[in-house]
mmCIF file of C-alpha atoms and ligand atoms in Angstrom:
data_model
loop_
_atom_site.group_PDB
_atom_site.id
_atom_site.type_symbol
_atom_site.label_atom_id
_atom_site.label_comp_id
_atom_site.label_asym_id
_atom_site.label_seq_id
_atom_site.Cartn_x
_atom_site.Cartn_y
_atom_site.Cartn_z
ATOM 1 C CA MET T 57 0.000 0.000 0.000
ATOM 2 C CA GLN T 58 1.105 3.477 -0.733
ATOM 3 C CA PRO T 59 1.431 5.735 2.307
ATOM 4 C CA ALA T 60 -0.337 8.596 0.617
ATOM 5 C CA CYS T 61 -1.632 9.385 -2.796
ATOM 6 C CA ALA T 62 -0.893 12.778 -4.206
ATOM 7 C CA HIS T 63 -3.851 12.517 -6.579
ATOM 8 C CA THR T 64 -1.790 13.832 -9.412
ATOM 9 C CA ARG T 65 -3.751 12.061 -12.114
ATOM 10 C CA THR T 66 -7.430 12.795 -12.019
ATOM 11 C CA LYS T 67 -10.348 12.911 -14.352
ATOM 12 C CA VAL T 68 -13.482 14.958 -14.041
ATOM 13 C CA LEU T 69 -16.568 12.883 -13.435
ATOM 14 C CA ALA T 70 -19.197 15.569 -13.175
ATOM 15 C CA ARG T 71 -19.759 19.214 -12.557
ATOM 16 C CA ARG T 72 -22.490 20.478 -10.329
ATOM 17 C CA ASP T 73 -23.171 23.910 -8.934
ATOM 18 C CA GLY T 74 -19.760 25.051 -10.061
ATOM 19 C CA VAL T 75 -18.052 22.187 -8.295
ATOM 20 C CA ASP T 76 -16.024 19.671 -10.215
ATOM 21 C CA TYR T 77 -16.081 16.120 -8.979
ATOM 22 C CA VAL T 78 -12.927 14.302 -9.910
ATOM 23 C CA GLU T 79 -11.729 10.755 -9.596
ATOM 24 C CA CYS T 80 -8.140 9.902 -8.911
ATOM 25 C CA LEU T 81 -6.875 7.446 -11.478
ATOM 26 C CA ASP T 82 -4.344 6.095 -9.037
ATOM 27 C CA CYS T 83 -6.361 5.403 -5.905
ATOM 28 C CA ARG T 84 -9.825 5.769 -7.478
ATOM 29 C CA GLN T 85 -10.958 8.092 -4.765
ATOM 30 C CA ILE T 86 -13.637 10.563 -5.654
ATOM 31 C CA PHE T 87 -13.586 14.039 -4.275
ATOM 32 C CA GLU T 88 -14.248 17.638 -5.121
ATOM 33 C CA ALA T 89 -11.662 19.404 -7.196
ATOM 34 C CA GLU T 90 -11.740 22.203 -4.681
ATOM 35 C CA ASP T 91 -10.500 19.844 -2.023
ATOM 36 C CA LEU T 92 -7.723 18.653 -4.244
ATOM 37 C CA GLU T 93 -6.222 21.907 -5.302
ATOM 38 C CA PRO T 94 -4.849 24.202 -2.625
ATOM 39 C CA THR T 95 -6.236 27.695 -2.620
ATOM 40 C CA LYS T 96 -6.819 29.095 -6.008
ATOM 41 C CA THR T 97 -7.120 32.799 -6.297
ATOM 42 C CA GLU T 98 -9.023 32.848 -9.513
ATOM 43 C CA GLU T 99 -12.590 31.732 -9.231
ATOM 44 C CA GLU T 100 -14.898 31.371 -12.110
ATOM 45 C CA GLU T 101 -18.465 32.045 -11.293
ATOM 46 C CA GLU T 102 -21.430 32.627 -13.493
HETATM 47 ZN ZN1 ZN A 80 -5.198 9.411 -5.424
#
């Protein structure tokens, strides 16, 4: 088992209410893209 997955390879499963749901191709975990990426200054709304 790997100690920790960096989730470097992901694919977008769905987008809802401006939130991208991504799946990690390595560990197959599903999470929100917002959780994955640190703080991003640019936000796209509308
Ligand atoms: Zn992962």
